[in-house]
XYZ file of C-alpha atoms in Angstrom:
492
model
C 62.469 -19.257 -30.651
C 59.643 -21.037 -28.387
C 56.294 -19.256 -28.388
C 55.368 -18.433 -24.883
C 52.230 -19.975 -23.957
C 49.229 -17.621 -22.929
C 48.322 -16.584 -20.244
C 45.025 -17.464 -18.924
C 42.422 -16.144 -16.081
C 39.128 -18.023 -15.167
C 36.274 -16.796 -14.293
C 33.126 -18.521 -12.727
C 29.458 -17.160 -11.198
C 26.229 -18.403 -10.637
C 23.360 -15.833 -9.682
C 21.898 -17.965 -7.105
C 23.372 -21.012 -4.870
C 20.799 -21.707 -2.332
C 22.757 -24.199 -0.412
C 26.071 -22.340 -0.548
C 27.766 -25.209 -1.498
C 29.465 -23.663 -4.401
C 29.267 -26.595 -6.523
C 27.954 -24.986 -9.852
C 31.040 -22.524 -9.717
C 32.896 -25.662 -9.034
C 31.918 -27.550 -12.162
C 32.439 -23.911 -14.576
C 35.796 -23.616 -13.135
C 36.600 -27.554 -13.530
C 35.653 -27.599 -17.928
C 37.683 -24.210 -17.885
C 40.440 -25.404 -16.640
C 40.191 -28.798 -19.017
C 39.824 -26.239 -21.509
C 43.085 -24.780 -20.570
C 45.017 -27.720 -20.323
C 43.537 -28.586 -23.626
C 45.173 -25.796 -24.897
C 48.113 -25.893 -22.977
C 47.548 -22.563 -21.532
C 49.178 -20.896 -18.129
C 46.375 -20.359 -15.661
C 47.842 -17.291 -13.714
C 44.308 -16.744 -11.783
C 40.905 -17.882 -10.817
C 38.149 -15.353 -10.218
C 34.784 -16.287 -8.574
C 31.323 -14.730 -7.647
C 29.215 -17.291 -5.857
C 25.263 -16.573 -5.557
C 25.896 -12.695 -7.397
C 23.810 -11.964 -10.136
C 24.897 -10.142 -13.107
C 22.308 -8.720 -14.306
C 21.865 -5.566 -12.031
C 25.079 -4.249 -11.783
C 25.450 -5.179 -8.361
C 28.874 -5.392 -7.209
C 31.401 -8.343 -7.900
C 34.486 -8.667 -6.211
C 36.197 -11.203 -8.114
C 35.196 -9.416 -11.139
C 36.812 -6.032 -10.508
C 40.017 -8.370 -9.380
C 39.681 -9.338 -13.009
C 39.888 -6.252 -14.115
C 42.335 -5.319 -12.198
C 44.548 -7.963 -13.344
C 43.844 -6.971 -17.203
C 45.149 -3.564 -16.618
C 48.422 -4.652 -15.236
C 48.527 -6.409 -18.610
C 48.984 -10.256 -16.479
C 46.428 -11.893 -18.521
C 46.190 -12.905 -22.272
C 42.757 -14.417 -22.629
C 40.264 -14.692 -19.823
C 38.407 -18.731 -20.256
C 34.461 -18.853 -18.859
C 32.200 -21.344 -19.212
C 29.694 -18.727 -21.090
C 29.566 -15.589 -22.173
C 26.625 -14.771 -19.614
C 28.619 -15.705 -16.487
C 31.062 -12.458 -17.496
C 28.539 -10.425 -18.348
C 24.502 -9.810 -18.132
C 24.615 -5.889 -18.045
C 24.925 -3.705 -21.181
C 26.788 -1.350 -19.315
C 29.127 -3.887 -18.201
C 29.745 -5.531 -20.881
C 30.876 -2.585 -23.212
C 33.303 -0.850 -20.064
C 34.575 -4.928 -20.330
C 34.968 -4.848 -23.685
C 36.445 -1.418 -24.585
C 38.878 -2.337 -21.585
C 39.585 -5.661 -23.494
C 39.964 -4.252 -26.608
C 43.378 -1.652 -25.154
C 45.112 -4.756 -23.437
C 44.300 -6.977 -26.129
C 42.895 -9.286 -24.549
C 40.577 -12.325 -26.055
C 37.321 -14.353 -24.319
C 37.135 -17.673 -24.732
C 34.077 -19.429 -23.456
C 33.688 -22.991 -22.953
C 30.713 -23.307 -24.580
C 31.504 -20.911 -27.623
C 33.504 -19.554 -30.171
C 37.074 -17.295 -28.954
C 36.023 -13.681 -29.371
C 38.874 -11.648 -30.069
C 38.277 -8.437 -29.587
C 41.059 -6.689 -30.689
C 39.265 -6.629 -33.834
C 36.115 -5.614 -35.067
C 34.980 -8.255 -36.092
C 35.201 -10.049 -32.236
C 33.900 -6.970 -30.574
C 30.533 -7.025 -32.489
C 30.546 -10.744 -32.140
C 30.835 -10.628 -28.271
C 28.605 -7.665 -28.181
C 25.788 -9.299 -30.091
C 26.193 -12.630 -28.441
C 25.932 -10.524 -24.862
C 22.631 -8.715 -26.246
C 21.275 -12.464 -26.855
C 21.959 -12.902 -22.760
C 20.848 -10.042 -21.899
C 17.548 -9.929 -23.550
C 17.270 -13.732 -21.995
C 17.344 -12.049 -18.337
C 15.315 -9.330 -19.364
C 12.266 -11.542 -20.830
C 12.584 -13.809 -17.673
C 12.298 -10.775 -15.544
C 8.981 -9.640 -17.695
C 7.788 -13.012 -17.424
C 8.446 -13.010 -13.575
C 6.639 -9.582 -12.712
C 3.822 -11.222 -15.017
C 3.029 -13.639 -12.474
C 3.293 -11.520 -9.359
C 1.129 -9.367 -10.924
C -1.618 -11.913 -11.548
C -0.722 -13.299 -8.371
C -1.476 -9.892 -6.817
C -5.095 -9.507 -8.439
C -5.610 -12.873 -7.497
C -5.018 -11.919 -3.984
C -2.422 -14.891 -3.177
C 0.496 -13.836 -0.592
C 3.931 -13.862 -2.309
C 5.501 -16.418 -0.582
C 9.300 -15.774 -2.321
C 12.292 -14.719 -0.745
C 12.464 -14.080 3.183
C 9.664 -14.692 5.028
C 7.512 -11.227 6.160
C 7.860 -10.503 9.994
C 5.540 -11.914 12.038
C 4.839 -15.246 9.926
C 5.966 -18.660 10.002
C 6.260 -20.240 6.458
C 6.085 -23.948 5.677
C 5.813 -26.369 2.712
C 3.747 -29.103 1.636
C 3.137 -31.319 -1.554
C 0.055 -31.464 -3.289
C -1.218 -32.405 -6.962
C -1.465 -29.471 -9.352
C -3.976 -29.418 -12.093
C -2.732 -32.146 -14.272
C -2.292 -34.199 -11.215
C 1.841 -34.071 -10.512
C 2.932 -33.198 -7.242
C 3.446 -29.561 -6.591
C 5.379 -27.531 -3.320
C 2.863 -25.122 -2.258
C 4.396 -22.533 0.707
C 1.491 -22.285 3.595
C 1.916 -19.212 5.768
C 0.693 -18.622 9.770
C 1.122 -16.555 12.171
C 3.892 -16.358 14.490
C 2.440 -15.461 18.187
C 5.865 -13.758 19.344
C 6.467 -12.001 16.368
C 2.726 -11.366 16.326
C 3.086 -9.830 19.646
C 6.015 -7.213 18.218
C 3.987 -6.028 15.678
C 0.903 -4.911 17.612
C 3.028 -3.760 20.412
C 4.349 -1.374 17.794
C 1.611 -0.260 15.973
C -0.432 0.830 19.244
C 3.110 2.855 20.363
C 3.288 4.272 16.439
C -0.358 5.187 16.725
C 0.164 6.428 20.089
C 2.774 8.677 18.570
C 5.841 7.294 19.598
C 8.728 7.689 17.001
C 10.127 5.127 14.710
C 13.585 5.434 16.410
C 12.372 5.555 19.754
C 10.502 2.134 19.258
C 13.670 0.582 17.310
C 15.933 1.639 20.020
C 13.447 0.077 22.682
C 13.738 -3.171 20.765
C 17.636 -3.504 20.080
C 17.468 -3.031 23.804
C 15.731 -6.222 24.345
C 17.304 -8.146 21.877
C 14.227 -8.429 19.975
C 16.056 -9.920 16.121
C 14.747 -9.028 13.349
C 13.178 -11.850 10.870
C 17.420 -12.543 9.609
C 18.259 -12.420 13.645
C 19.937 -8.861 13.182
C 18.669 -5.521 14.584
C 16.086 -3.152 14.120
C 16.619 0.151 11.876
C 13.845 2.678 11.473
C 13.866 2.147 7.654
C 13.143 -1.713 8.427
C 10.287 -1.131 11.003
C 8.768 1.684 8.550
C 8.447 -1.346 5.647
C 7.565 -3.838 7.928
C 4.631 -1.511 9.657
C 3.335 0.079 6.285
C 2.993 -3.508 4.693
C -0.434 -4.299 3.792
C 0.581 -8.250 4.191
C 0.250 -8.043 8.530
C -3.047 -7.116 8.074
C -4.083 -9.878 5.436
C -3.884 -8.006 2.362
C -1.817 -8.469 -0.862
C -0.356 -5.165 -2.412
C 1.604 -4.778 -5.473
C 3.712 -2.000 -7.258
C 4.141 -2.203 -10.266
C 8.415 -1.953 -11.683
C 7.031 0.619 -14.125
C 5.017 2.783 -12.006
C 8.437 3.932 -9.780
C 11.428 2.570 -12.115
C 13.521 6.160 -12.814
C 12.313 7.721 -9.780
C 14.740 8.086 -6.423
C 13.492 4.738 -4.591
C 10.497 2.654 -4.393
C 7.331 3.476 -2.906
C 6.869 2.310 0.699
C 2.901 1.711 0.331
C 1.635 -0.282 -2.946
C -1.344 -0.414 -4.775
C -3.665 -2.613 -2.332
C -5.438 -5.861 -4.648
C -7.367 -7.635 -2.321
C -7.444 -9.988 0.997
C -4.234 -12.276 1.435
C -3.800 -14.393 3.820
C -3.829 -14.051 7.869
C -4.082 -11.106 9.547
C -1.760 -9.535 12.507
C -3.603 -6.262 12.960
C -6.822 -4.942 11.449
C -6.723 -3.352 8.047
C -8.072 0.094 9.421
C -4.701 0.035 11.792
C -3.158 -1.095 8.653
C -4.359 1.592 6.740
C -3.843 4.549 9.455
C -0.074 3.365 9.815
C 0.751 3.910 6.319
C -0.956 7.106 6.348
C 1.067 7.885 9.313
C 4.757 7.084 8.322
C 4.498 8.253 4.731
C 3.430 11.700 5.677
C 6.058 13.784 3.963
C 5.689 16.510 6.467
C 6.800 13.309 9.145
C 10.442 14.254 10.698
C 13.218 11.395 8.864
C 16.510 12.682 8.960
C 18.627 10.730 11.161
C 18.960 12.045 14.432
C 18.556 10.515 18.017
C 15.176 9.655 20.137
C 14.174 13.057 22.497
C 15.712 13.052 25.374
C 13.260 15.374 26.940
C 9.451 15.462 27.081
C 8.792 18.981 26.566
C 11.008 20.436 24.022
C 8.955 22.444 21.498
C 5.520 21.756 23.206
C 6.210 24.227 25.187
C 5.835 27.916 23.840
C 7.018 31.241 25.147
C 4.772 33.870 25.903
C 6.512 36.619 24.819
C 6.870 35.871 21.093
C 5.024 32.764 20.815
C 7.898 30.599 19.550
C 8.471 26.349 20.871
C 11.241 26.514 23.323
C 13.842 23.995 23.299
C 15.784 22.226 25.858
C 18.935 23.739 26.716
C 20.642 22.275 29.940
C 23.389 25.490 31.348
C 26.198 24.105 34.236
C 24.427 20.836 33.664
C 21.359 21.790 35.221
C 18.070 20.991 32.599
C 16.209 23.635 30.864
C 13.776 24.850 28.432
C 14.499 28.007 26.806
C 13.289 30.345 24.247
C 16.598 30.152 21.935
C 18.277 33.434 20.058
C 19.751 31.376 17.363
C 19.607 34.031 14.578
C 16.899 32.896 11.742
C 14.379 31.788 14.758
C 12.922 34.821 15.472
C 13.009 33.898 18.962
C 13.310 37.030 21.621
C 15.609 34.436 23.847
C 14.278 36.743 26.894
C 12.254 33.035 28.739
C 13.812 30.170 30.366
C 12.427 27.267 32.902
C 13.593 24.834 34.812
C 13.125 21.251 32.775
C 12.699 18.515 35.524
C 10.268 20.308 37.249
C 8.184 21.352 34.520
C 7.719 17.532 33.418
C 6.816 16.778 36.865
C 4.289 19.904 37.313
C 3.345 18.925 33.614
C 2.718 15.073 34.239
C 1.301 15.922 37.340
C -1.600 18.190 35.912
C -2.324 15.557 32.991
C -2.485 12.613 35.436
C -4.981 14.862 37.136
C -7.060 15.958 34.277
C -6.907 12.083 32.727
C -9.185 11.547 36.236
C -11.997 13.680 34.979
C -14.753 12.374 33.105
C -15.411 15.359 31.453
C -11.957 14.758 29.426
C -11.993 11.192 28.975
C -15.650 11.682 27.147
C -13.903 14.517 25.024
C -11.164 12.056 24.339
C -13.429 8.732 23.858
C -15.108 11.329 21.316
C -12.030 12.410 19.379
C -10.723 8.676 18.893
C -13.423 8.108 16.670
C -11.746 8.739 13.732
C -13.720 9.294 10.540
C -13.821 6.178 8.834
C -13.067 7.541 4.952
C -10.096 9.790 6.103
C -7.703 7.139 5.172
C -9.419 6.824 1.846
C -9.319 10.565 1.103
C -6.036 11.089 1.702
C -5.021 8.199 -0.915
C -7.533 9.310 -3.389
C -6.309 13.035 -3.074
C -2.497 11.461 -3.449
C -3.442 9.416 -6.619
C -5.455 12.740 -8.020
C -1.829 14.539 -7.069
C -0.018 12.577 -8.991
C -2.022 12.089 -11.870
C -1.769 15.957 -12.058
C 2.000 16.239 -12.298
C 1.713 13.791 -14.909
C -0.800 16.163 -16.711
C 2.074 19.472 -15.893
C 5.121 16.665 -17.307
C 3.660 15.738 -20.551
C 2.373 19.625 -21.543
C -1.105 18.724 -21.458
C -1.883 21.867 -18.426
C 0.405 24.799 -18.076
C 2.292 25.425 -14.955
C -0.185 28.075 -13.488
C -3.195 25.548 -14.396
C -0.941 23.161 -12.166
C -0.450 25.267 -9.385
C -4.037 26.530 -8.994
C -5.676 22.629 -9.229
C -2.623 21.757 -6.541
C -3.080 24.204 -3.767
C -6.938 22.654 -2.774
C -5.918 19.097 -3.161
C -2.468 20.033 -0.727
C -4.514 21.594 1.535
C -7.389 18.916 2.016
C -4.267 16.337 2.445
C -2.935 18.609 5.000
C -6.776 18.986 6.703
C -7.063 15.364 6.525
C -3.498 14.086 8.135
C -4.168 16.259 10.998
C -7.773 14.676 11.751
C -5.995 11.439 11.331
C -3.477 12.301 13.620
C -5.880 13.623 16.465
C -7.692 10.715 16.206
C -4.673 8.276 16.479
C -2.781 10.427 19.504
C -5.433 8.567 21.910
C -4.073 5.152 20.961
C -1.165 6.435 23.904
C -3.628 6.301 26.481
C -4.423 2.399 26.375
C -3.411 0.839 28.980
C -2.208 4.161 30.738
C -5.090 5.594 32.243
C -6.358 4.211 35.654
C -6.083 4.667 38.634
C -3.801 7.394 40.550
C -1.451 4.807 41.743
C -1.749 2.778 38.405
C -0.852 5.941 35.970
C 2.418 6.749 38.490
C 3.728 3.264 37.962
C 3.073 3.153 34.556
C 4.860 6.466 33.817
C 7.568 4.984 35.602
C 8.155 1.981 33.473
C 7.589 4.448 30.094
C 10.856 5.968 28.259
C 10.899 9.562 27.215
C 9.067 9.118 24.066
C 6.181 6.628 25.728
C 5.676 9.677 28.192
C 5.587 12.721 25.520
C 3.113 10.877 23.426
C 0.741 10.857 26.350
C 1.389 14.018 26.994
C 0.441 14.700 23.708
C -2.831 13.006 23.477
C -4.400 15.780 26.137
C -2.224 19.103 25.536
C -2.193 21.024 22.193
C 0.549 23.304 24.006
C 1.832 24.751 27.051
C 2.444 28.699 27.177
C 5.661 29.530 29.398
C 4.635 32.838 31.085
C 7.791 35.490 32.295
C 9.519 34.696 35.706
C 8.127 36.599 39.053
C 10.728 37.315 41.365
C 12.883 35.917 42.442
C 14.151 35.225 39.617
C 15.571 31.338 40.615
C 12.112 30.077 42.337
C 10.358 27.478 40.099
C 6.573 28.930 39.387
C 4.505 26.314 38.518
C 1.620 29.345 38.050
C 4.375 30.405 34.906
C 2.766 27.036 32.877
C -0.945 27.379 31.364
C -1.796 23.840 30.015
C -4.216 24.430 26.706
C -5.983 21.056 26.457
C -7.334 19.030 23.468
């Protein structure tokens, strides 16, 4: 009786093909298939993952096609040209080979020795071969953060990967130390992309929201640096990099590695390269959009000016907007857990326009725009304190994690350091609210058309620069007239 020949699947990755020309996958799957006719085996499949790297457990297609084809017991031996193009990932590889090991199913690399690993023997072969690979990308990756690191103190830019927002990156050849010719990535500015970024740091500052900004610029087709569109998460990077203000920042894999993501905001090093915006902007930005107390969940820009600036007299509560027969309104809700009486309500359009009107009015006096001009001043260390008072909170829960202070020394250390964040972010804010004002106030005529051209969000964080709140008094009768007397405007 003829022996069946086996059954054979190949399988070929690279981690990185640059030109996307697929021609090291090419070559892997060429020897294996030599390899096979060598052998005169049946090649029932070819499985590849071009430009995936193995070593992070990102996912692989063509692998978990593999896979699948080993479960419905179609394959007999699966033929790479080295162990490491299966697997780089501990994790990974013993799933692959426990899976393997039921179907009885063998590797055979092209460079190697057949593992089979329906015995023993071939599992702890393949096993300790793979912690040889794996090792490899692991001292390569300690090697790599080596050099950013040193990079980092050194203050050089990182010029790997994509290119940062708002700069133009080119190359050049010149001798390194020993003479031979060396590609050295030169960074400038781009002016349009330039433009973007201050445009959105003065609205940011202004206190304009993320997602009212990123909607603003999907609008206008402004790309992002791979030509796709905004989302807040990419605008929050891009603004709280220290690189568009001519600094180099690192963070350090082990300072965050376990923890839910990485930190937005690293550990600033030093000066490098060309600056975008200034590095107190810089530094009042990242103060700004990694306050925790900052609203993130994912919902959609305001759609009206006033909604919980304005507060009802009765019980003192924000009132919301709250349109009835499609008519616009602010009311004092009586959703249970508010503890809102629900007894005040007020027209919405024209409180915005009795609103606008009295802060286009007051922006005309001199006596606020000193107040104002006084406020913007910002102190120059709160940016400082705030980080240092971070840093001490962090070193403090890793006093409270390793036993070293009990939980009620924790809490009573905490509660000052919280509390002079808290006092600090608010000064900050205050200060930055005015940064809505430039290139608003004028004269009457200018400020009308300018609140024309502004969105919803442009116009409340105007607003907000001049009123801390605006108490909704009860209706006089009738009931149905608008009252402008109703609104007392308490000013900064």
């Amino acid at each position: 009786m003829t022996e069946q020949p086996r059954r054979a699947a190949i399988y070929a990755r690279i981690s990185l093909d640059k030109s996307d020309d697929e021609l090291g996958v090419t070559r892997q799957q060429d020897e294996a298939r030599g390899l096979c006719e060598a052998r005169e085996y049946v090649v029932v499949g070819t499985y590849t993952d071009n430009s995936i790297s193995a070593t992070n457990g990102k996912r692989r297609p063509q692998y978990l096609e593999l896979l699948g084809a080993v479960q419905r017991a179609e394959v007999d031996v699966i033929v790479c040209y080295h162990l490491s193009r299966l697997w780089r990932n501990r994790r990974e590889r013993a799933e692959g080979i426990d899976l393997m090991q039921r179907h009885r199913v063998s590797l055979l690399p092209v460079k190697g020795t057949e593992f089979d690993l329906s015995s023993a023997y071939g599992r702890a072969m393949a096993g300790l071969v793979g912690e040889f690979d794996t090792m490899e990308s692991e001292v390569k990756s300690e090697r790599q953060r080596s050099q950013i690191k040193q990079a980092a103190d050194a203050g050089r830019a990182h010029t790997g990967g994509t290119r940062c927002y708002g700069f133009d990156r080119t190359y050049r050849v010149e001798p390194d130390r020993k003479g031979k010719p060396k590609t050295v990535a030169v960074e400038s500015v781009n002016d349009d992309e330039a433009a973007i970024i201050e445009e959105c740091t003065k609205r940011l500052l202004g206190g304009e929201s993320l997602i009212s900004v990123v909607r603003d610029l999907n609008a206008r087709a402004v790309p992002t640096v791979k030509g796709g569109q905004w989302r807040t998460i990419t605008l929050r990077s891009l603004m709280c990099s220290a690189r568009i203000s001519g600094r180099r920042e690192h963070t350090p894999t082990d300072t965050w590695k376990g923890k839910a993501s990485r930190p937005v905001c690293g550990e600033i090093t030093g000066d490098g390269g060309p600056e975008i915006i200034s590095p107190r902007d810089s530094d009042k930005l990242r103060a700004l959009l990694t306050n925790p107390a900052r609203r993130t969940s994912p919902r959609e820009a305001r759609k009206t000016m006033l909604s919980g600036l304005l507060t009802c007299s009765r019980c003192g509560r924000p009132m919301v907007s709250r349109p009835r027969a499609g008519v616009p309104r602010y009311v004092c809700t009586d959703a249970p857990g508010h503890g809102s009486c629900g007894r005040t309500a007020i027209h919405g359009e024209r409180t915005d326009a009795e609103v606008r009107d009295r802060v286009r009015h007051a922006l005309s006096s001199r006596e606020l725009t000193e107040r104002l001009a006084r406020r913007s001043d910002a102190e120059p260390d709160l940016v400082a304190t705030i980080r240092d008072d971070e840093r001490e909170l962090e070193l403090l829960a890793e006093d409270r994690g390793t036993g070293e202070i009990t939980r009620a020394e924790w809490k009573a250390a905490r509660t000052p350091i919280v509390a002079r964040i808290e006092s600090a972010r608010r000064r900050l804010a205050q200060a930055t609210q005015t940064t809505a004002l430039e290139g608003f106030v004028g004269t009457g005529t200018q400020m009308r058309e300018r609140w024309e051209s502004m969105n919803v969000a442009q116009r409340r964080a105007v607003v907000l620069a001049v009123v801390e709140s605006v108490t909704v008094g009860p209706p006089t009768p009738p009931g149905n007239r608008f009252d402008p007397a109703r609104l007392e405007v308490i000013w900064r």
